[in-house]
Short mmCIF file of C-alpha atoms and ligand atoms in Angstrom, two decimals:
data_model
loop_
_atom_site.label_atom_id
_atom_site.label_comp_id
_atom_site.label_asym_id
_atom_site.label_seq_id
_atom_site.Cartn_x
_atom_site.Cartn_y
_atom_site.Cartn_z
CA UNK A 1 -18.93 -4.28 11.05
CA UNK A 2 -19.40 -3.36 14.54
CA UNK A 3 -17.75 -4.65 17.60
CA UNK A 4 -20.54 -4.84 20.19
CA UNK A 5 -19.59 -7.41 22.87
CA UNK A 6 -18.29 -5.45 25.53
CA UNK A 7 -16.13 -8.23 26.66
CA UNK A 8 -14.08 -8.64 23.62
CA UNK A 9 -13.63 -4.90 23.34
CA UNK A 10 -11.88 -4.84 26.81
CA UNK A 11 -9.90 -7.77 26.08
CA UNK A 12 -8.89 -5.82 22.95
CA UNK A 13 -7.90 -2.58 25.18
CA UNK A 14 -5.96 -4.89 27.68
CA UNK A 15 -3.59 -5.56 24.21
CA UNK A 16 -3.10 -2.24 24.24
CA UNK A 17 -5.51 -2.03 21.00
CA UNK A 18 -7.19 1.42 20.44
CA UNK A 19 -11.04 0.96 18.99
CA UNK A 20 -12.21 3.66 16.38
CA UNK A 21 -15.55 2.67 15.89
CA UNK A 22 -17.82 2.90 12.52
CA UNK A 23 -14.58 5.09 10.73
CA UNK A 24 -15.52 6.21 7.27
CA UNK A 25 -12.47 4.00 5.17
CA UNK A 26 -13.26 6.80 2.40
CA UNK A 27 -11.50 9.00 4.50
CA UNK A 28 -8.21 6.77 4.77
CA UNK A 29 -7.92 6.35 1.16
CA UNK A 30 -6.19 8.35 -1.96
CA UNK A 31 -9.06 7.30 -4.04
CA UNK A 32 -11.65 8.90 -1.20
CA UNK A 33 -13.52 5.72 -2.04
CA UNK A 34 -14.78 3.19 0.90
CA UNK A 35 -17.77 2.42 3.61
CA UNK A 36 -17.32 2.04 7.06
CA UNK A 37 -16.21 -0.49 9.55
CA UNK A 38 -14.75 -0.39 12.87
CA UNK A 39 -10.94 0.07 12.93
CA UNK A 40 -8.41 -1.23 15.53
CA UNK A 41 -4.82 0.38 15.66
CA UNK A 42 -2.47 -2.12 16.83
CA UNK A 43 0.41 -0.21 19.51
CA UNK A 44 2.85 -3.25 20.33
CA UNK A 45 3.69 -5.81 17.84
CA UNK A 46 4.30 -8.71 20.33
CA UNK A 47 0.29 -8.41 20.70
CA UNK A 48 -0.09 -9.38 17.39
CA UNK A 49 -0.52 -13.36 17.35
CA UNK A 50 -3.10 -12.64 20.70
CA UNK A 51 -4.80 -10.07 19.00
CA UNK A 52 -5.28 -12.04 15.86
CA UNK A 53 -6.00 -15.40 18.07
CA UNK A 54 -8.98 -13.37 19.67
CA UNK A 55 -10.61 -12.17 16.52
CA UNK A 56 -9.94 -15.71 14.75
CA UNK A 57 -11.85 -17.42 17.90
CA UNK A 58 -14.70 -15.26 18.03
CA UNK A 59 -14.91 -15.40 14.21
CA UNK A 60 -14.29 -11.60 13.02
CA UNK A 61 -13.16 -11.00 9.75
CA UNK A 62 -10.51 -8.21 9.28
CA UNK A 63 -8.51 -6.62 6.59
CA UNK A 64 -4.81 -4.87 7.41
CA UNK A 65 -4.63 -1.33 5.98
CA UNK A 66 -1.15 0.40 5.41
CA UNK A 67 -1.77 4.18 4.19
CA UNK A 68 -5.01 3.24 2.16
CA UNK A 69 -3.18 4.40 -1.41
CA UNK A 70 -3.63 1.59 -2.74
CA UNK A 71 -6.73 0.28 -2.38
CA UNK A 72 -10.55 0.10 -3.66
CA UNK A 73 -12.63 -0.05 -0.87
CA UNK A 74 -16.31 -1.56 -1.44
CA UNK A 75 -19.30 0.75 -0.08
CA UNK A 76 -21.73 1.01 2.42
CA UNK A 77 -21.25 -1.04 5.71
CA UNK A 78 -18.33 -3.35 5.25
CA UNK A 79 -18.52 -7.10 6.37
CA UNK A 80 -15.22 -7.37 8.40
CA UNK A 81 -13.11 -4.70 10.24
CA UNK A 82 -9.99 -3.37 9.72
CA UNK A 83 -6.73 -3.49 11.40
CA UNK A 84 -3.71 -0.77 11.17
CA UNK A 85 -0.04 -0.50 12.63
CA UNK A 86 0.32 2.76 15.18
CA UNK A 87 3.55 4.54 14.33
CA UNK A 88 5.96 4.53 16.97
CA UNK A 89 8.49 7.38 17.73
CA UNK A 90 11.07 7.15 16.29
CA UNK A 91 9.72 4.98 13.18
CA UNK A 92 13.26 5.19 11.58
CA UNK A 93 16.57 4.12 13.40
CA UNK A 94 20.12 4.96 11.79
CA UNK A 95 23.13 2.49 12.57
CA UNK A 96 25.61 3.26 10.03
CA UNK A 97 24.17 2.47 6.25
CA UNK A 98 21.51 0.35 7.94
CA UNK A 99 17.85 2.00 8.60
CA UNK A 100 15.75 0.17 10.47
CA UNK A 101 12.07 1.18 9.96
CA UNK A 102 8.76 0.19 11.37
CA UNK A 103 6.78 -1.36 8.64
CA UNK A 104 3.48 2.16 9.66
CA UNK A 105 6.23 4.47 8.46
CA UNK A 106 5.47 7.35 5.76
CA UNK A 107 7.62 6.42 2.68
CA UNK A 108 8.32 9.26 1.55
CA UNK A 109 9.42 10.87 4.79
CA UNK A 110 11.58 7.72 5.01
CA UNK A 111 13.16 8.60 2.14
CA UNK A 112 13.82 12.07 3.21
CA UNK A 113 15.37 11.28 6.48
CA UNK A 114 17.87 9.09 5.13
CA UNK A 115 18.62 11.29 2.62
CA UNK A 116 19.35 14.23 5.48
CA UNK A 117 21.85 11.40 6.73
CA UNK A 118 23.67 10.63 3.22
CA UNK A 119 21.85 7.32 2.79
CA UNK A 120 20.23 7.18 -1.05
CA UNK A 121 19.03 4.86 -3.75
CA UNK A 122 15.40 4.92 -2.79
CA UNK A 123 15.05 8.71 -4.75
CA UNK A 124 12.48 7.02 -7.44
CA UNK A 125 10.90 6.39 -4.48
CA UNK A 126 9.47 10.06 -3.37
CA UNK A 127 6.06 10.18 -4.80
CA UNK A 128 5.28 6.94 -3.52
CA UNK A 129 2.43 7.33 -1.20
CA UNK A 130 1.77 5.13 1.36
CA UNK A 131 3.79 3.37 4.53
CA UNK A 132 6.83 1.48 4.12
CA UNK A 133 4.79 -1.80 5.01
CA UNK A 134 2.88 -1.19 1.99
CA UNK A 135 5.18 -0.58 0.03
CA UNK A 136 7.29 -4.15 0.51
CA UNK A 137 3.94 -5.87 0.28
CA UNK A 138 3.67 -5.17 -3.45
CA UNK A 139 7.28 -4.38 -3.87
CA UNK A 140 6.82 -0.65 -4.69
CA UNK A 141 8.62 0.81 -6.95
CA UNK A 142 9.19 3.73 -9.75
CA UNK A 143 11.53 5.25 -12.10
CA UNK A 144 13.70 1.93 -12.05
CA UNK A 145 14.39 1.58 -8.23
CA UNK A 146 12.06 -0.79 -6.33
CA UNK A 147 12.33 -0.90 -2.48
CA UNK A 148 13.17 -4.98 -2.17
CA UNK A 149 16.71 -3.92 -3.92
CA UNK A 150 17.62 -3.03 -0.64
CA UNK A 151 15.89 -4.84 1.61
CA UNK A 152 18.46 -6.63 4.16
CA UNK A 153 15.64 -8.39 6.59
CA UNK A 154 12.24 -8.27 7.11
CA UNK A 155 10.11 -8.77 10.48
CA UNK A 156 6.95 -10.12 9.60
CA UNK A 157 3.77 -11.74 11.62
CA UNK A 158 3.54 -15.14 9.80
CA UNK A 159 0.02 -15.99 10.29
CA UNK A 160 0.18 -19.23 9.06
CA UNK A 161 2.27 -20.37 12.70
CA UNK A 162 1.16 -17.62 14.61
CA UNK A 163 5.10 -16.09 15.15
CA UNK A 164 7.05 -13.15 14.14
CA UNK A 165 9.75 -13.84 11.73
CA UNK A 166 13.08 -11.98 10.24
CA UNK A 167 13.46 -13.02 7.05
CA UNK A 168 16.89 -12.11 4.71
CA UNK A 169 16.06 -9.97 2.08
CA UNK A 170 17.54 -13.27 -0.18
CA UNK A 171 14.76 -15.41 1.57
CA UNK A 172 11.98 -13.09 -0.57
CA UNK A 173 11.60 -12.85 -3.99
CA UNK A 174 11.07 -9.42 -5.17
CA UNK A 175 9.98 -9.26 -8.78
CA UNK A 176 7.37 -5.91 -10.46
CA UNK A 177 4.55 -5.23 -8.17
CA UNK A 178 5.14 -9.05 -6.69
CA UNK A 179 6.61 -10.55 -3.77
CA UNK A 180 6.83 -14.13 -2.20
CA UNK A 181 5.41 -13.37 1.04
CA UNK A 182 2.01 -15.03 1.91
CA UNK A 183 -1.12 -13.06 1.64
CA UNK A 184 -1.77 -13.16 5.35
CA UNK A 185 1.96 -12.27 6.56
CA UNK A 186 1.66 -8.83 7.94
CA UNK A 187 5.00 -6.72 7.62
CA UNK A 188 6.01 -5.51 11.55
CA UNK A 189 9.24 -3.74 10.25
CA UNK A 190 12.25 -3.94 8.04
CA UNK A 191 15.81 -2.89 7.84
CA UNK A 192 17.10 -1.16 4.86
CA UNK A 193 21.07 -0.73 3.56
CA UNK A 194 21.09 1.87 1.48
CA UNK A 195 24.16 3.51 -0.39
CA UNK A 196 25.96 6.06 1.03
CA UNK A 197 25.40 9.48 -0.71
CA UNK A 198 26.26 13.20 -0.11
CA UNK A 199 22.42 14.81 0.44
CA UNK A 200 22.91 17.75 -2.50
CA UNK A 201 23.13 14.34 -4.91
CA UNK A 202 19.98 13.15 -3.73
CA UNK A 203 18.30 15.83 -3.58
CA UNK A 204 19.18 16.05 -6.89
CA UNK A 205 17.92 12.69 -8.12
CA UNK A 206 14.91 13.69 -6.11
CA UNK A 207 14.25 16.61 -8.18
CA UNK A 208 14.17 14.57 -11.08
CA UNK A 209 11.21 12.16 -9.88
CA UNK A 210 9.11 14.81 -8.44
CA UNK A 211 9.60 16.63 -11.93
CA UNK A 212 8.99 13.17 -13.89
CA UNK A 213 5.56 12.48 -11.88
CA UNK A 214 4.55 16.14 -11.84
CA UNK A 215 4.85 16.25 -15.93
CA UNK A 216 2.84 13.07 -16.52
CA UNK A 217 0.29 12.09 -13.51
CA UNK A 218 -2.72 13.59 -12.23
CA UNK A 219 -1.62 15.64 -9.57
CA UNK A 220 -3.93 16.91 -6.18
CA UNK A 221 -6.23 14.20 -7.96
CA UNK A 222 -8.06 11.04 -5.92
CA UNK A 223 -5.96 8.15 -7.16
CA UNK A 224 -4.45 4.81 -5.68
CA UNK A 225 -1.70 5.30 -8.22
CA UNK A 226 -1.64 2.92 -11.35
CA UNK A 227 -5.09 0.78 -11.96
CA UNK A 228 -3.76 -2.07 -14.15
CA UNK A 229 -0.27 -3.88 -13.75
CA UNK A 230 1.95 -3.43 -17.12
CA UNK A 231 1.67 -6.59 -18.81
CA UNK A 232 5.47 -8.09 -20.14
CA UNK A 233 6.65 -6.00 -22.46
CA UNK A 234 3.60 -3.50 -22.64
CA UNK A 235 1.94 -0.26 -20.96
CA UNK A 236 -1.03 -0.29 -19.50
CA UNK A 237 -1.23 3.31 -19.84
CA UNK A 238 -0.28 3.47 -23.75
CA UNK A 239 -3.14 1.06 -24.66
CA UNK A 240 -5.69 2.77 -22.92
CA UNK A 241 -4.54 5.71 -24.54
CA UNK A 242 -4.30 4.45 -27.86
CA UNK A 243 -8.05 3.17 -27.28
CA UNK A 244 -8.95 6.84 -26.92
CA UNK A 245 -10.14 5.88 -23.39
CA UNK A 246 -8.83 9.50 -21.69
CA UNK A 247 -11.92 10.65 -19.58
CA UNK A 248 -13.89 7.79 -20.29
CA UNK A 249 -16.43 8.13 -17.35
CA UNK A 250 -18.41 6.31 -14.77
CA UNK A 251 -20.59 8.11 -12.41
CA UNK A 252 -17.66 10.51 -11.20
CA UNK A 253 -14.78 7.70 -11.42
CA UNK A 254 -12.88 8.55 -14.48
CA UNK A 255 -9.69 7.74 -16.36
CA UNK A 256 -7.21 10.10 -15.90
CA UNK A 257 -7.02 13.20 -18.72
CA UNK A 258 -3.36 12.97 -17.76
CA UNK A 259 -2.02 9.49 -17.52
CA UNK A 260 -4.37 6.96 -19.14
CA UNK A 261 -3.30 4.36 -16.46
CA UNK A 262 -4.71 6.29 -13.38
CA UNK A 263 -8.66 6.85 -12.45
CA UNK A 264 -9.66 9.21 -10.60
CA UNK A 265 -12.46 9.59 -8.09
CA UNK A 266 -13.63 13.39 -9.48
CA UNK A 267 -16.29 14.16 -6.79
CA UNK A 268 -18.43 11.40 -5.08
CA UNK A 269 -17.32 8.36 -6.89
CA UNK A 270 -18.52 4.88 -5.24
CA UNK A 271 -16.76 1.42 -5.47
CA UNK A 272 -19.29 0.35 -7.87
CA UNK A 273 -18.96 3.11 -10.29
CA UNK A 274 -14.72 2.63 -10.59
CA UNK A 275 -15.15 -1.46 -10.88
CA UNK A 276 -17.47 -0.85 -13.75
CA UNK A 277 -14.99 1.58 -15.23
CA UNK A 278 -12.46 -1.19 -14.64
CA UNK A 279 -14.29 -3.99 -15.64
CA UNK A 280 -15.20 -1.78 -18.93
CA UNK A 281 -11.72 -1.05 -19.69
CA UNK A 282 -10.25 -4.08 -19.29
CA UNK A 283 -12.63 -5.43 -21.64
CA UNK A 284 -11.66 -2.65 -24.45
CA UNK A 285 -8.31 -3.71 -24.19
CA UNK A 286 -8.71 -7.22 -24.38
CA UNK A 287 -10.66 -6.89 -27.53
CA UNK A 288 -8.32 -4.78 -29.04
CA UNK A 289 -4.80 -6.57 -28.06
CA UNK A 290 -5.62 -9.77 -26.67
CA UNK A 291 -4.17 -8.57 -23.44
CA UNK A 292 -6.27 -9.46 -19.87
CA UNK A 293 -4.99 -6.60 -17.70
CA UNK A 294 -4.18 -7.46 -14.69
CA UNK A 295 -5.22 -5.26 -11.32
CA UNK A 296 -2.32 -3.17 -9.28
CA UNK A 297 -4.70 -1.41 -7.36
CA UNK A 298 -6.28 -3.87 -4.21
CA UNK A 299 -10.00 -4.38 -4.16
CA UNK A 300 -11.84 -5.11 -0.63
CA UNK A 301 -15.43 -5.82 -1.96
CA UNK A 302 -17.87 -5.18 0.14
C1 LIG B 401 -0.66 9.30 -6.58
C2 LIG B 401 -0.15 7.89 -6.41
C3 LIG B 401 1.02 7.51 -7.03
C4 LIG B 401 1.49 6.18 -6.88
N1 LIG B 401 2.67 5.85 -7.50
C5 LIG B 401 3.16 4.59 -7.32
C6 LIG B 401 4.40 4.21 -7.92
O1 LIG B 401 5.06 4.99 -8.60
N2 LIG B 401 4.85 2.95 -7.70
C7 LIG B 401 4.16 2.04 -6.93
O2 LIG B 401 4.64 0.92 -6.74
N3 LIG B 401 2.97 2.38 -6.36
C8 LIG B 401 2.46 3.62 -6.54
N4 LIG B 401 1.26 3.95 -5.96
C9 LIG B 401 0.47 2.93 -5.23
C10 LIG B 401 0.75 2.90 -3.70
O3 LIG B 401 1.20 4.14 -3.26
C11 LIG B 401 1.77 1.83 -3.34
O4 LIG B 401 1.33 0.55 -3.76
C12 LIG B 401 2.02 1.80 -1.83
O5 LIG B 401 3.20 1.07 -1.59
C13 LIG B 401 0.88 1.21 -1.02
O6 LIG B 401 1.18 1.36 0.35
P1 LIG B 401 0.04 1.59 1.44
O7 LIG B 401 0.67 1.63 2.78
O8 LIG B 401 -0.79 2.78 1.07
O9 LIG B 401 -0.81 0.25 1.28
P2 LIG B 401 -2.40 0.09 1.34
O10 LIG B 401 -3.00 0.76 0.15
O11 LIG B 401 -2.93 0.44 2.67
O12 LIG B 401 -2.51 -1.50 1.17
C14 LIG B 401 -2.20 -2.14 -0.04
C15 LIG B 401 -2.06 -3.64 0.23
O13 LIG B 401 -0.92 -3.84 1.06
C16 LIG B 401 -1.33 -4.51 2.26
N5 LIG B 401 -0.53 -3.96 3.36
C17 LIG B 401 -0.38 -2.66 3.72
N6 LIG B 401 0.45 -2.57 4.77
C18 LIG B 401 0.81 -3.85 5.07
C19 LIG B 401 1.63 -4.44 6.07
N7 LIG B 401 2.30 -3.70 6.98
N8 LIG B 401 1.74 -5.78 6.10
C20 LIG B 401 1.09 -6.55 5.20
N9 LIG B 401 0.31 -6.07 4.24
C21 LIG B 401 0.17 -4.73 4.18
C22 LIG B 401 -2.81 -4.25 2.41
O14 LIG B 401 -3.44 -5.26 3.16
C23 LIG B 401 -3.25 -4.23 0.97
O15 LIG B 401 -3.43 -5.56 0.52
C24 LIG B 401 0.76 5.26 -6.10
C25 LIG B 401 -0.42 5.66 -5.47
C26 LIG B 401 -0.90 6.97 -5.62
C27 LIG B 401 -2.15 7.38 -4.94
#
């Protein structure tokens, strides 16, 4: 989607938005899957609500992207446009155990930094690609730490009254890959209070994860991560495996040789050729267990 009225593109700049026109969303995803669409990066959150009130009135659709590593992007020219956080510097803030972070910060380099300052529990957390906004969306999480454990308020837009909102970290419900905020509240920022911890411990716990992920997933590989949520009590992963389904193929999107769970885009995969490889093994498994599988990984259809 193209923004062609000039006026509306100036009104845009005057809220401090910056326009990247007709951006190639492939290129902002892990999966290297996605068409294009203009893009505006969003520099001051208090521009939000007249940002949003400007593209509501003139009737243009638009998606919010965090790091893109989690997402399935349709093809060709896409039907609404996107919007993104710009990271501010700093993105992280120390005060004590508390880091406040802006929501278009790199997890893992979130992770890092505290750790330089003593501040752990979010080690699972390293090999989680993506921006800390993303990451509370969905309630990220790995190795048996999940970032809402120690969330102690978010900021968030709230669409639905047009305001920006802290929330309490008790106010949201946090459960796997799940959270209670609306689909149209947009996470501005959140502070963390994490654990105090001497760095060589972290480090240490750090070690571990990258050595757990390295050993079992697809590594330097176009993925958005896991495709299919675990259902209660189940893998995702196992049953596909069990199926035989390991580099079961579609076009170039495949299912991971190394962790049954992930697909991978293995050259020029499109949208359409990883939702049929979905579609087709979800089907498997629910004729073999009786199991629907549900999606982890976002899809934006075109
Ligand atoms: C190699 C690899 C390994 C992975 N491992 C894990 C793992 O171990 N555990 C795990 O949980 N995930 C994992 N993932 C998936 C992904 O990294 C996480 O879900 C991540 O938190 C997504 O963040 P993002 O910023 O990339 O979000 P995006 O992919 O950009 O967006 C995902 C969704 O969140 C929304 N969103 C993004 N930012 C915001 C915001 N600020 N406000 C409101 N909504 C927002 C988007 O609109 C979209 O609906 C992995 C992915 C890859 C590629």
């Amino acid at each position: 989607m193209r923004l062609s009225d000039t006026r509306i593109v100036g009104e845009l700049a005057a809220l401090g938005v910056e326009l990247k026109p007709c951006v190639a969303l492939s290129g902002l995803t892990s999966l290297g899957i996605g068409g294009t669409t203009d893009l505006l990066r969003i520099t001051r959150h208090d521009d939000i609500a007249a940002i949003l009130d400007l593209l509501d009135e003139r009737g243009i659709p638009h998606r919010f992207l965090g790091g893109g590593s989690n997402l399935l992007i349709g093809d060709g020219e896409l039907p609404w446009i996107v919007l993104q956080l710009a990271k501010p510097d700093p993105d992280v803030v120390l005060e004590g155990n508390r880091a406040h972070v802006d929501a278009a910060a790199d997890l893992g380099r979130t992770v890092t930094f505290c750790a330089k300052h003593d501040l752990g529990g979010m080690e699972g957390l390293i090999g989680v690609p993506g921006t800390v906004g993303g990451a509370l969306r969905m309630n990220a999480g790995a190795y048996g730490t999940q970032i809402g454990s120690y969330v102690e308020e978010v900021k968030i837009y709230r669409a639905a009254r047009r305001t920006i909102e802290i929330l309490r970290g008790t106010q949201i419900s946090f459960e796997y890959r799940h959270t209670s905020f609306a689909p149209d509240d947009m996470m501005l920022a959140v502070t963390l209070n994490l654990p105090s911890k001497p760095y060589t411990e972290i480090i240490q716990g750090i070690r571990i994860c990258n050595e757990k992920r390295r050993a079992s997933q697809p590594m330097g590989q176009k993925s958005a991560g896991c495709i299919f949520k675990n259902p209660p009590g189940a893998s995702a992963g196992r049953m596909i495996d069990e199926l035989g389904l390991k580099g079961l193929r579609v076009g170039d999107a495949s299912v991971s040789e190394r962790h049954a769970n992930f697909f991978v885009n293995a050259g020029r995969a499109s949208a359409r050729d990883m939702l049929t490889l979905i579609a087709d093994v979800r089907e498997r498994v629910e004729k073999a267990y009786g199991v629907k599988l549900e999606n982890e990984v976002v899809v934006w259809s075109a």
